[in-house]
Amino acid sequence: MSSRSSSSSAREVELQKEAKRHEVALDELSCLSSSRSVYQKNGNLFFLTTAKKVKIDAEKQLDHAKSELAKIRSQTR
């Protein structure tokens, strides 16, 4: 196994974990009222915002992780 394929497979595993975390976050957020105040972590700080805004951000991050995962999978084939 080459180091390139092992690093891409490690990256693929990390992206799968990241996507799963975002899916769980979206499921949790969907149980809340969209106007409910929640804390969102940004770096080492937490900011108070609405569940709707956090859900939109989580959806964007999930889409990005899935597109990166698709890129990696298409390169290994």
mmCIF file of N, CA and C in Angstrom:
data_model
loop_
_atom_site.group_PDB
_atom_site.id
_atom_site.type_symbol
_atom_site.label_atom_id
_atom_site.label_comp_id
_atom_site.label_asym_id
_atom_site.label_seq_id
_atom_site.Cartn_x
_atom_site.Cartn_y
_atom_site.Cartn_z
ATOM 1 N N MET A 1 0.849 -1.170 0.000
ATOM 2 C CA MET A 1 0.000 0.000 0.000
ATOM 3 C C MET A 1 0.898 1.238 0.000
ATOM 4 N N SER A 2 0.695 2.148 -0.901
ATOM 5 C CA SER A 2 1.525 3.337 -0.972
ATOM 6 C C SER A 2 1.116 4.336 0.094
ATOM 7 N N SER A 3 2.029 5.260 0.385
ATOM 8 C CA SER A 3 1.721 6.256 1.422
ATOM 9 C C SER A 3 0.615 7.195 0.955
ATOM 10 N N ARG A 4 0.519 7.407 -0.349
ATOM 11 C CA ARG A 4 -0.534 8.279 -0.872
ATOM 12 C C ARG A 4 -1.913 7.650 -0.662
ATOM 13 N N SER A 5 -2.032 6.361 -0.943
ATOM 14 C CA SER A 5 -3.326 5.704 -0.765
ATOM 15 C C SER A 5 -3.678 5.572 0.706
ATOM 16 N N SER A 6 -2.694 5.367 1.566
ATOM 17 C CA SER A 6 -2.987 5.272 2.998
ATOM 18 C C SER A 6 -3.382 6.629 3.556
ATOM 19 N N SER A 7 -2.765 7.711 3.064
ATOM 20 C CA SER A 7 -3.151 9.041 3.547
ATOM 21 C C SER A 7 -4.530 9.431 3.027
ATOM 22 N N SER A 8 -4.867 9.018 1.808
ATOM 23 C CA SER A 8 -6.198 9.327 1.290
ATOM 24 C C SER A 8 -7.258 8.499 1.989
ATOM 25 N N SER A 9 -6.924 7.261 2.354
ATOM 26 C CA SER A 9 -7.898 6.449 3.085
ATOM 27 C C SER A 9 -8.069 6.977 4.508
ATOM 28 N N ALA A 10 -7.005 7.485 5.116
ATOM 29 C CA ALA A 10 -7.114 8.088 6.440
ATOM 30 C C ALA A 10 -7.967 9.345 6.362
ATOM 31 N N ARG A 11 -7.764 10.125 5.323
ATOM 32 C CA ARG A 11 -8.568 11.341 5.124
ATOM 33 C C ARG A 11 -10.028 10.960 4.884
ATOM 34 N N GLU A 12 -10.257 9.896 4.147
ATOM 35 C CA GLU A 12 -11.619 9.429 3.875
ATOM 36 C C GLU A 12 -12.324 9.038 5.170
ATOM 37 N N VAL A 13 -11.617 8.346 6.042
ATOM 38 C CA VAL A 13 -12.196 7.946 7.334
ATOM 39 C C VAL A 13 -12.527 9.180 8.162
ATOM 40 N N GLU A 14 -11.625 10.152 8.189
ATOM 41 C CA GLU A 14 -11.872 11.386 8.941
ATOM 42 C C GLU A 14 -13.083 12.139 8.385
ATOM 43 N N LEU A 15 -13.207 12.175 7.062
ATOM 44 C CA LEU A 15 -14.348 12.856 6.452
ATOM 45 C C LEU A 15 -15.649 12.118 6.742
ATOM 46 N N GLN A 16 -15.600 10.792 6.782
ATOM 47 C CA GLN A 16 -16.794 10.022 7.136
ATOM 48 C C GLN A 16 -17.227 10.328 8.565
ATOM 49 N N LYS A 17 -16.265 10.422 9.477
ATOM 50 C CA LYS A 17 -16.568 10.756 10.864
ATOM 51 C C LYS A 17 -17.141 12.169 10.973
ATOM 52 N N GLU A 18 -16.537 13.098 10.235
ATOM 53 C CA GLU A 18 -17.005 14.485 10.242
ATOM 54 C C GLU A 18 -18.439 14.575 9.712
ATOM 55 N N ALA A 19 -18.716 13.872 8.622
ATOM 56 C CA ALA A 19 -20.057 13.878 8.048
ATOM 57 C C ALA A 19 -21.059 13.306 9.041
ATOM 58 N N LYS A 20 -20.686 12.247 9.726
ATOM 59 C CA LYS A 20 -21.576 11.635 10.722
ATOM 60 C C LYS A 20 -21.848 12.603 11.870
ATOM 61 N N ARG A 21 -20.813 13.332 12.314
ATOM 62 C CA ARG A 21 -21.007 14.318 13.387
ATOM 63 C C ARG A 21 -21.996 15.395 12.965
ATOM 64 N N HIS A 22 -21.881 15.856 11.722
ATOM 65 C CA HIS A 22 -22.790 16.892 11.230
ATOM 66 C C HIS A 22 -24.210 16.352 11.086
ATOM 67 N N GLU A 23 -24.342 15.100 10.665
ATOM 68 C CA GLU A 23 -25.673 14.490 10.565
ATOM 69 C C GLU A 23 -26.334 14.394 11.932
ATOM 70 N N VAL A 24 -25.568 14.019 12.937
ATOM 71 C CA VAL A 24 -26.092 13.925 14.302
ATOM 72 C C VAL A 24 -26.489 15.319 14.798
ATOM 73 N N ALA A 25 -25.643 16.307 14.534
ATOM 74 C CA ALA A 25 -25.949 17.676 14.948
ATOM 75 C C ALA A 25 -27.237 18.166 14.290
ATOM 76 N N LEU A 26 -27.407 17.857 13.010
ATOM 77 C CA LEU A 26 -28.624 18.265 12.306
ATOM 78 C C LEU A 26 -29.854 17.584 12.890
ATOM 79 N N ASP A 27 -29.730 16.314 13.234
ATOM 80 C CA ASP A 27 -30.847 15.600 13.861
ATOM 81 C C ASP A 27 -31.208 16.231 15.201
ATOM 82 N N GLU A 28 -30.204 16.564 15.989
ATOM 83 C CA GLU A 28 -30.444 17.199 17.286
ATOM 84 C C GLU A 28 -31.090 18.569 17.106
ATOM 85 N N LEU A 29 -30.588 19.335 16.154
ATOM 86 C CA LEU A 29 -31.116 20.681 15.929
ATOM 87 C C LEU A 29 -32.536 20.656 15.377
ATOM 88 N N SER A 30 -32.879 19.620 14.631
ATOM 89 C CA SER A 30 -34.221 19.542 14.059
ATOM 90 C C SER A 30 -35.277 19.318 15.140
ATOM 91 N N CYS A 31 -34.850 18.876 16.315
ATOM 92 C CA CYS A 31 -35.778 18.678 17.434
ATOM 93 C C CYS A 31 -36.082 19.985 18.165
ATOM 94 N N LEU A 32 -35.309 21.018 17.879
ATOM 95 C CA LEU A 32 -35.483 22.296 18.561
ATOM 96 C C LEU A 32 -36.296 23.266 17.719
ATOM 97 N N SER A 33 -36.929 24.202 18.385
ATOM 98 C CA SER A 33 -37.610 25.299 17.696
ATOM 99 C C SER A 33 -36.555 26.116 16.955
ATOM 100 N N SER A 34 -36.864 26.578 15.744
ATOM 101 C CA SER A 34 -35.872 27.313 14.945
ATOM 102 C C SER A 34 -35.472 28.637 15.591
ATOM 103 N N SER A 35 -36.322 29.171 16.479
ATOM 104 C CA SER A 35 -35.989 30.438 17.134
ATOM 105 C C SER A 35 -35.295 30.232 18.483
ATOM 106 N N ARG A 36 -35.122 28.987 18.877
ATOM 107 C CA ARG A 36 -34.496 28.679 20.165
ATOM 108 C C ARG A 36 -33.041 29.128 20.161
ATOM 109 N N SER A 37 -32.600 29.712 21.251
ATOM 110 C CA SER A 37 -31.210 30.145 21.374
ATOM 111 C C SER A 37 -30.330 28.954 21.717
ATOM 112 N N VAL A 38 -29.218 28.840 21.011
ATOM 113 C CA VAL A 38 -28.239 27.783 21.249
ATOM 114 C C VAL A 38 -26.847 28.395 21.161
ATOM 115 N N TYR A 39 -25.872 27.664 21.677
ATOM 116 C CA TYR A 39 -24.489 28.108 21.581
ATOM 117 C C TYR A 39 -23.815 27.397 20.420
ATOM 118 N N GLN A 40 -23.033 28.173 19.661
ATOM 119 C CA GLN A 40 -22.266 27.619 18.550
ATOM 120 C C GLN A 40 -20.795 27.874 18.815
ATOM 121 N N LYS A 41 -19.990 26.827 18.687
ATOM 122 C CA LYS A 41 -18.553 26.958 18.921
ATOM 123 C C LYS A 41 -17.885 27.513 17.680
ATOM 124 N N ASN A 42 -17.070 28.536 17.894
ATOM 125 C CA ASN A 42 -16.297 29.138 16.818
ATOM 126 C C ASN A 42 -14.871 29.286 17.352
ATOM 127 N N GLY A 43 -13.989 28.388 16.959
ATOM 128 C CA GLY A 43 -12.644 28.362 17.535
ATOM 129 C C GLY A 43 -12.730 27.839 18.956
ATOM 130 N N ASN A 44 -12.214 28.605 19.902
ATOM 131 C CA ASN A 44 -12.282 28.225 21.311
ATOM 132 C C ASN A 44 -13.411 28.938 22.044
ATOM 133 N N LEU A 45 -14.212 29.712 21.333
ATOM 134 C CA LEU A 45 -15.271 30.494 21.954
ATOM 135 C C LEU A 45 -16.640 29.981 21.545
ATOM 136 N N PHE A 46 -17.614 30.205 22.411
ATOM 137 C CA PHE A 46 -19.000 29.851 22.118
ATOM 138 C C PHE A 46 -19.812 31.135 21.976
ATOM 139 N N PHE A 47 -20.664 31.176 20.956
ATOM 140 C CA PHE A 47 -21.490 32.343 20.705
ATOM 141 C C PHE A 47 -22.956 31.946 20.728
ATOM 142 N N LEU A 48 -23.780 32.801 21.320
ATOM 143 C CA LEU A 48 -25.216 32.558 21.377
ATOM 144 C C LEU A 48 -25.850 32.955 20.047
ATOM 145 N N THR A 49 -26.618 32.063 19.468
ATOM 146 C CA THR A 49 -27.279 32.309 18.188
ATOM 147 C C THR A 49 -28.563 31.474 18.146
ATOM 148 N N THR A 50 -29.242 31.476 17.015
ATOM 149 C CA THR A 50 -30.485 30.707 16.906
ATOM 150 C C THR A 50 -30.191 29.315 16.350
ATOM 151 N N ALA A 51 -31.067 28.394 16.664
ATOM 152 C CA ALA A 51 -30.916 27.020 16.163
ATOM 153 C C ALA A 51 -30.966 27.001 14.644
ATOM 154 N N LYS A 52 -31.770 27.883 14.058
ATOM 155 C CA LYS A 52 -31.892 27.940 12.594
ATOM 156 C C LYS A 52 -30.549 28.266 11.948
ATOM 157 N N LYS A 53 -29.832 29.249 12.502
ATOM 158 C CA LYS A 53 -28.540 29.637 11.943
ATOM 159 C C LYS A 53 -27.514 28.514 12.091
ATOM 160 N N VAL A 54 -27.524 27.855 13.232
ATOM 161 C CA VAL A 54 -26.582 26.753 13.459
ATOM 162 C C VAL A 54 -26.905 25.593 12.520
ATOM 163 N N LYS A 55 -28.188 25.338 12.297
ATOM 164 C CA LYS A 55 -28.588 24.251 11.397
ATOM 165 C C LYS A 55 -28.129 24.536 9.970
ATOM 166 N N ILE A 56 -28.273 25.763 9.518
ATOM 167 C CA ILE A 56 -27.820 26.148 8.177
ATOM 168 C C ILE A 56 -26.316 25.938 8.054
ATOM 169 N N ASP A 57 -25.566 26.346 9.088
ATOM 170 C CA ASP A 57 -24.118 26.179 9.081
ATOM 171 C C ASP A 57 -23.737 24.701 9.067
ATOM 172 N N ALA A 58 -24.430 23.889 9.853
ATOM 173 C CA ALA A 58 -24.151 22.447 9.894
ATOM 174 C C ALA A 58 -24.456 21.796 8.548
ATOM 175 N N GLU A 59 -25.506 22.240 7.879
ATOM 176 C CA GLU A 59 -25.837 21.704 6.546
ATOM 177 C C GLU A 59 -24.735 22.031 5.547
ATOM 178 N N LYS A 60 -24.208 23.254 5.613
ATOM 179 C CA LYS A 60 -23.118 23.649 4.718
ATOM 180 C C LYS A 60 -21.875 22.802 4.979
ATOM 181 N N GLN A 61 -21.558 22.600 6.247
ATOM 182 C CA GLN A 61 -20.380 21.802 6.589
ATOM 183 C C GLN A 61 -20.562 20.345 6.166
ATOM 184 N N LEU A 62 -21.776 19.823 6.303
ATOM 185 C CA LEU A 62 -22.056 18.456 5.867
ATOM 186 C C LEU A 62 -21.905 18.331 4.356
ATOM 187 N N ASP A 63 -22.441 19.293 3.614
ATOM 188 C CA ASP A 63 -22.306 19.280 2.153
ATOM 189 C C ASP A 63 -20.839 19.327 1.736
ATOM 190 N N HIS A 64 -20.060 20.157 2.428
ATOM 191 C CA HIS A 64 -18.634 20.273 2.103
ATOM 192 C C HIS A 64 -17.912 18.953 2.378
ATOM 193 N N ALA A 65 -18.189 18.339 3.514
ATOM 194 C CA ALA A 65 -17.544 17.070 3.852
ATOM 195 C C ALA A 65 -17.917 15.991 2.840
ATOM 196 N N LYS A 66 -19.183 15.953 2.429
ATOM 197 C CA LYS A 66 -19.617 14.955 1.457
ATOM 198 C C LYS A 66 -18.976 15.189 0.088
ATOM 199 N N SER A 67 -18.816 16.445 -0.314
ATOM 200 C CA SER A 67 -18.184 16.714 -1.607
ATOM 201 C C SER A 67 -16.704 16.354 -1.577
ATOM 202 N N GLU A 68 -16.026 16.615 -0.460
ATOM 203 C CA GLU A 68 -14.623 16.222 -0.329
ATOM 204 C C GLU A 68 -14.489 14.703 -0.353
ATOM 205 N N LEU A 69 -15.409 14.033 0.301
ATOM 206 C CA LEU A 69 -15.416 12.567 0.326
ATOM 207 C C LEU A 69 -15.629 12.015 -1.079
ATOM 208 N N ALA A 70 -16.517 12.622 -1.832
ATOM 209 C CA ALA A 70 -16.764 12.184 -3.210
ATOM 210 C C ALA A 70 -15.527 12.389 -4.079
ATOM 211 N N LYS A 71 -14.809 13.491 -3.859
ATOM 212 C CA LYS A 71 -13.577 13.751 -4.612
ATOM 213 C C LYS A 71 -12.538 12.667 -4.346
ATOM 214 N N ILE A 72 -12.364 12.345 -3.092
ATOM 215 C CA ILE A 72 -11.378 11.324 -2.716
ATOM 216 C C ILE A 72 -11.751 9.980 -3.318
ATOM 217 N N ARG A 73 -13.012 9.631 -3.231
ATOM 218 C CA ARG A 73 -13.461 8.342 -3.766
ATOM 219 C C ARG A 73 -13.309 8.283 -5.276
ATOM 220 N N SER A 74 -13.524 9.397 -5.968
ATOM 221 C CA SER A 74 -13.380 9.395 -7.422
ATOM 222 C C SER A 74 -11.916 9.318 -7.846
ATOM 223 N N GLN A 75 -11.024 9.830 -7.016
ATOM 224 C CA GLN A 75 -9.587 9.778 -7.344
ATOM 225 C C GLN A 75 -9.000 8.392 -7.131
ATOM 226 N N THR A 76 -9.568 7.638 -6.200
ATOM 227 C CA THR A 76 -9.015 6.313 -5.919
ATOM 228 C C THR A 76 -9.504 5.254 -6.885
ATOM 229 N N ARG A 77 -10.444 5.585 -7.715
ATOM 230 C CA ARG A 77 -10.964 4.609 -8.682
ATOM 231 C C ARG A 77 -10.288 4.711 -10.002
#
